[in-house]
mmCIF file of C-alpha atoms in Angstrom:
data_model
loop_
_atom_site.group_PDB
_atom_site.id
_atom_site.type_symbol
_atom_site.label_atom_id
_atom_site.label_comp_id
_atom_site.label_asym_id
_atom_site.label_seq_id
_atom_site.Cartn_x
_atom_site.Cartn_y
_atom_site.Cartn_z
ATOM 1 C CA MET A 1 53.146 -34.603 45.786
ATOM 2 C CA ASP A 2 53.115 -35.917 42.103
ATOM 3 C CA PHE A 3 50.440 -34.024 40.409
ATOM 4 C CA GLU A 4 49.266 -36.930 37.986
ATOM 5 C CA ARG A 5 46.209 -36.147 35.838
ATOM 6 C CA VAL A 6 43.144 -37.333 37.971
ATOM 7 C CA LYS A 7 40.012 -38.556 36.561
ATOM 8 C CA PHE A 8 36.746 -37.446 36.629
ATOM 9 C CA ASP A 9 35.229 -40.761 37.843
ATOM 10 C CA GLU A 10 37.798 -40.555 40.614
ATOM 11 C CA ILE A 11 36.360 -37.433 41.729
ATOM 12 C CA ILE A 12 32.691 -38.453 41.494
ATOM 13 C CA TYR A 13 32.534 -42.154 42.546
ATOM 14 C CA PRO A 14 32.533 -41.556 46.260
ATOM 15 C CA TRP A 15 30.134 -38.867 46.361
ATOM 16 C CA ARG A 16 28.236 -41.071 44.098
ATOM 17 C CA LYS A 17 28.530 -44.070 46.270
ATOM 18 C CA ARG A 18 27.953 -42.113 49.259
ATOM 19 C CA PHE A 19 24.505 -40.312 48.047
ATOM 20 C CA LYS A 20 23.881 -43.477 45.472
ATOM 21 C CA ILE A 21 23.300 -40.846 43.012
ATOM 22 C CA LYS A 22 23.270 -42.204 39.189
ATOM 23 C CA PHE A 23 25.784 -40.425 37.246
ATOM 24 C CA SER A 24 23.169 -40.046 34.391
ATOM 25 C CA PHE A 25 20.573 -38.611 36.464
ATOM 26 C CA LEU A 26 23.467 -35.693 37.341
ATOM 27 C CA TRP A 27 23.719 -35.202 33.601
ATOM 28 C CA PHE A 28 19.718 -34.584 33.402
ATOM 29 C CA ILE A 29 19.983 -32.095 35.968
ATOM 30 C CA LEU A 30 22.573 -30.228 34.582
ATOM 31 C CA ALA A 31 20.813 -30.143 31.087
ATOM 32 C CA ILE A 32 17.517 -28.798 32.311
ATOM 33 C CA LEU A 33 19.978 -26.115 34.460
ATOM 34 C CA ILE A 34 21.655 -25.747 31.089
ATOM 35 C CA ILE A 35 18.098 -25.238 28.645
ATOM 36 C CA SER A 36 16.662 -23.399 31.542
ATOM 37 C CA ALA A 37 18.990 -20.998 31.469
ATOM 38 C CA LEU A 38 18.723 -20.875 27.309
ATOM 39 C CA PHE A 39 15.469 -19.999 27.728
ATOM 40 C CA THR A 40 15.870 -17.056 29.920
ATOM 41 C CA SER A 41 18.447 -15.751 28.324
ATOM 42 C CA PHE A 42 16.731 -13.775 25.806
ATOM 43 C CA TYR A 43 14.081 -11.104 25.810
ATOM 44 C CA THR A 44 12.673 -8.618 22.779
ATOM 45 C CA ILE A 45 11.923 -5.130 23.497
ATOM 46 C CA GLY A 46 8.566 -3.684 21.351
ATOM 47 C CA THR A 47 9.264 -1.412 18.612
ATOM 48 C CA ASN A 48 7.343 1.559 20.875
ATOM 49 C CA GLU A 49 8.766 0.470 24.195
ATOM 50 C CA VAL A 50 12.347 0.670 26.387
ATOM 51 C CA GLY A 51 13.271 -1.637 28.522
ATOM 52 C CA VAL A 52 14.741 -1.333 31.826
ATOM 53 C CA ILE A 53 17.277 -3.494 32.895
ATOM 54 C CA LEU A 54 17.811 -4.497 36.596
ATOM 55 C CA ARG A 55 20.133 -6.567 37.458
ATOM 56 C CA TRP A 56 19.281 -7.973 41.410
ATOM 57 C CA GLY A 57 16.780 -5.047 41.684
ATOM 58 C CA LYS A 58 19.541 -2.512 40.968
ATOM 59 C CA PHE A 59 19.191 -0.242 37.703
ATOM 60 C CA ILE A 60 21.632 -0.908 35.137
ATOM 61 C CA GLY A 61 20.611 0.310 31.797
ATOM 62 C CA LYS A 62 18.096 0.617 29.232
ATOM 63 C CA ALA A 63 17.966 -1.397 26.025
ATOM 64 C CA LEU A 64 16.254 -0.157 23.111
ATOM 65 C CA PRO A 65 13.313 -2.121 20.424
ATOM 66 C CA GLY A 66 14.822 -5.594 19.347
ATOM 67 C CA LEU A 67 16.075 -8.495 20.188
ATOM 68 C CA HIS A 68 18.605 -8.765 23.531
ATOM 69 C CA PHE A 69 20.530 -11.031 25.504
ATOM 70 C CA LYS A 70 20.179 -10.667 29.814
ATOM 71 C CA LEU A 71 21.931 -12.553 32.527
ATOM 72 C CA PRO A 72 19.638 -15.957 32.455
ATOM 73 C CA LEU A 73 17.988 -17.417 35.489
ATOM 74 C CA GLY A 74 16.296 -14.610 37.232
ATOM 75 C CA ILE A 75 19.422 -12.139 37.770
ATOM 76 C CA ASP A 76 18.994 -9.656 35.322
ATOM 77 C CA LYS A 77 15.272 -8.621 35.082
ATOM 78 C CA VAL A 78 13.756 -6.084 32.268
ATOM 79 C CA ILE A 79 10.587 -4.129 32.451
ATOM 80 C CA PRO A 80 9.400 -3.114 29.338
ATOM 81 C CA VAL A 81 7.577 1.096 29.427
ATOM 82 C CA LYS A 82 6.117 1.900 26.717
ATOM 83 C CA VAL A 83 7.748 5.307 25.292
ATOM 84 C CA LYS A 84 5.925 6.323 22.239
ATOM 85 C CA TYR A 85 2.011 5.589 23.596
ATOM 86 C CA ILE A 86 0.353 8.578 23.904
ATOM 87 C CA TYR A 87 -1.807 7.837 27.550
ATOM 88 C CA LYS A 88 -4.947 9.567 28.319
ATOM 89 C CA GLU A 89 -6.619 10.732 31.321
ATOM 90 C CA GLU A 90 -10.230 12.125 31.251
ATOM 91 C CA PHE A 91 -11.708 14.633 33.645
ATOM 92 C CA GLY A 92 -15.725 15.001 34.361
ATOM 93 C CA PHE A 93 -16.351 11.967 32.040
ATOM 94 C CA ARG A 94 -15.083 8.985 31.118
ATOM 95 C CA THR A 95 -15.121 7.264 27.475
ATOM 96 C CA LYS A 96 -16.860 4.182 26.773
ATOM 97 C CA ARG A 97 -15.637 3.499 22.862
ATOM 98 C CA ALA A 98 -14.033 5.669 20.736
ATOM 99 C CA GLY A 99 -14.474 5.847 16.898
ATOM 100 C CA VAL A 100 -16.584 8.116 14.485
ATOM 101 C CA ARG A 101 -19.756 7.751 16.713
ATOM 102 C CA THR A 102 -17.608 7.871 20.565
ATOM 103 C CA GLU A 103 -19.787 6.718 22.891
ATOM 104 C CA TYR A 104 -19.461 7.977 26.971
ATOM 105 C CA GLU A 105 -20.437 6.682 30.200
ATOM 106 C CA GLU A 106 -23.501 7.353 31.483
ATOM 107 C CA LYS A 107 -22.429 8.207 35.168
ATOM 108 C CA GLU A 108 -22.191 11.294 36.330
ATOM 109 C CA PHE A 109 -18.691 12.370 37.087
ATOM 110 C CA GLU A 110 -19.219 16.088 38.502
ATOM 111 C CA ASP A 111 -17.198 15.488 41.955
ATOM 112 C CA GLU A 112 -13.960 15.809 39.022
ATOM 113 C CA SER A 113 -14.924 18.671 37.001
ATOM 114 C CA LEU A 114 -16.878 20.999 39.627
ATOM 115 C CA MET A 115 -13.937 23.915 39.939
ATOM 116 C CA LEU A 116 -13.953 27.282 41.939
ATOM 117 C CA THR A 117 -12.993 30.378 40.252
ATOM 118 C CA GLY A 118 -11.461 33.496 41.996
ATOM 119 C CA ASP A 119 -14.462 35.369 42.247
ATOM 120 C CA LEU A 120 -16.524 32.476 43.904
ATOM 121 C CA ASN A 121 -18.102 31.084 40.634
ATOM 122 C CA VAL A 122 -18.381 27.345 40.109
ATOM 123 C CA LEU A 123 -17.654 26.280 36.985
ATOM 124 C CA ASP A 124 -18.125 22.496 35.275
ATOM 125 C CA VAL A 125 -15.578 21.921 33.057
ATOM 126 C CA GLU A 126 -14.326 18.500 31.154
ATOM 127 C CA TRP A 127 -10.919 18.241 30.516
ATOM 128 C CA VAL A 128 -7.932 15.424 29.177
ATOM 129 C CA VAL A 129 -5.088 15.292 29.815
ATOM 130 C CA GLN A 130 -2.534 13.288 27.464
ATOM 131 C CA PHE A 131 0.733 12.824 27.977
ATOM 132 C CA ARG A 132 3.942 10.453 27.377
ATOM 133 C CA ILE A 133 6.886 9.019 29.190
ATOM 134 C CA LYS A 134 9.866 11.001 28.920
ATOM 135 C CA ASP A 135 12.108 8.938 31.016
ATOM 136 C CA PRO A 136 11.348 5.119 32.133
ATOM 137 C CA TYR A 137 13.944 4.960 35.032
ATOM 138 C CA LYS A 138 11.723 7.845 36.501
ATOM 139 C CA VAL A 139 8.479 6.355 36.530
ATOM 140 C CA LEU A 140 9.511 2.951 37.389
ATOM 141 C CA PHE A 141 11.403 4.056 40.383
ATOM 142 C CA ASN A 142 10.075 7.652 41.239
ATOM 143 C CA LEU A 143 6.326 7.207 40.982
ATOM 144 C CA ARG A 144 3.968 4.327 42.478
ATOM 145 C CA ASN A 145 1.073 4.894 40.413
ATOM 146 C CA VAL A 146 1.265 7.190 37.177
ATOM 147 C CA ARG A 147 -1.926 7.670 36.608
ATOM 148 C CA LYS A 148 -2.800 8.940 40.206
ATOM 149 C CA ALA A 149 -0.005 11.597 40.013
ATOM 150 C CA ILE A 150 -1.205 12.597 36.641
ATOM 151 C CA ARG A 151 -4.661 12.862 38.535
ATOM 152 C CA ASP A 152 -3.629 14.782 41.114
ATOM 153 C CA ALA A 153 -1.310 17.225 39.543
ATOM 154 C CA SER A 154 -4.615 18.083 36.999
#
């Protein structure tokens, strides 16, 4: 068999003729795919965040703050998790607006703040739990709802 150089048009021509597709339309579709791949390839992680990188839904690593590259078109997915933010859960009250003159909700939350002591006395205790996320992988894949887990543990 003689291995001659085959021109690209000779390969495409039968298909183009069969489906009556113009060659410029194929280039247009290819350009759209390349542009969409470029736009979905770069992502930014904020200064107080860590990105959890998933490839096809499987954990493959963490991304530190800054501009990063990922595989385009939904192959890689990055979930940013705030790890330097201090979360707060309030029990027995709710803050409406924090500041110099803090305002609290008028609704009573006694069902959260009532506690039974060892000598069978009832106490009305209001408290706050503050927490930070240490391992974003564990938060994303071991808990369904972080706030509910904190409230249940407290």
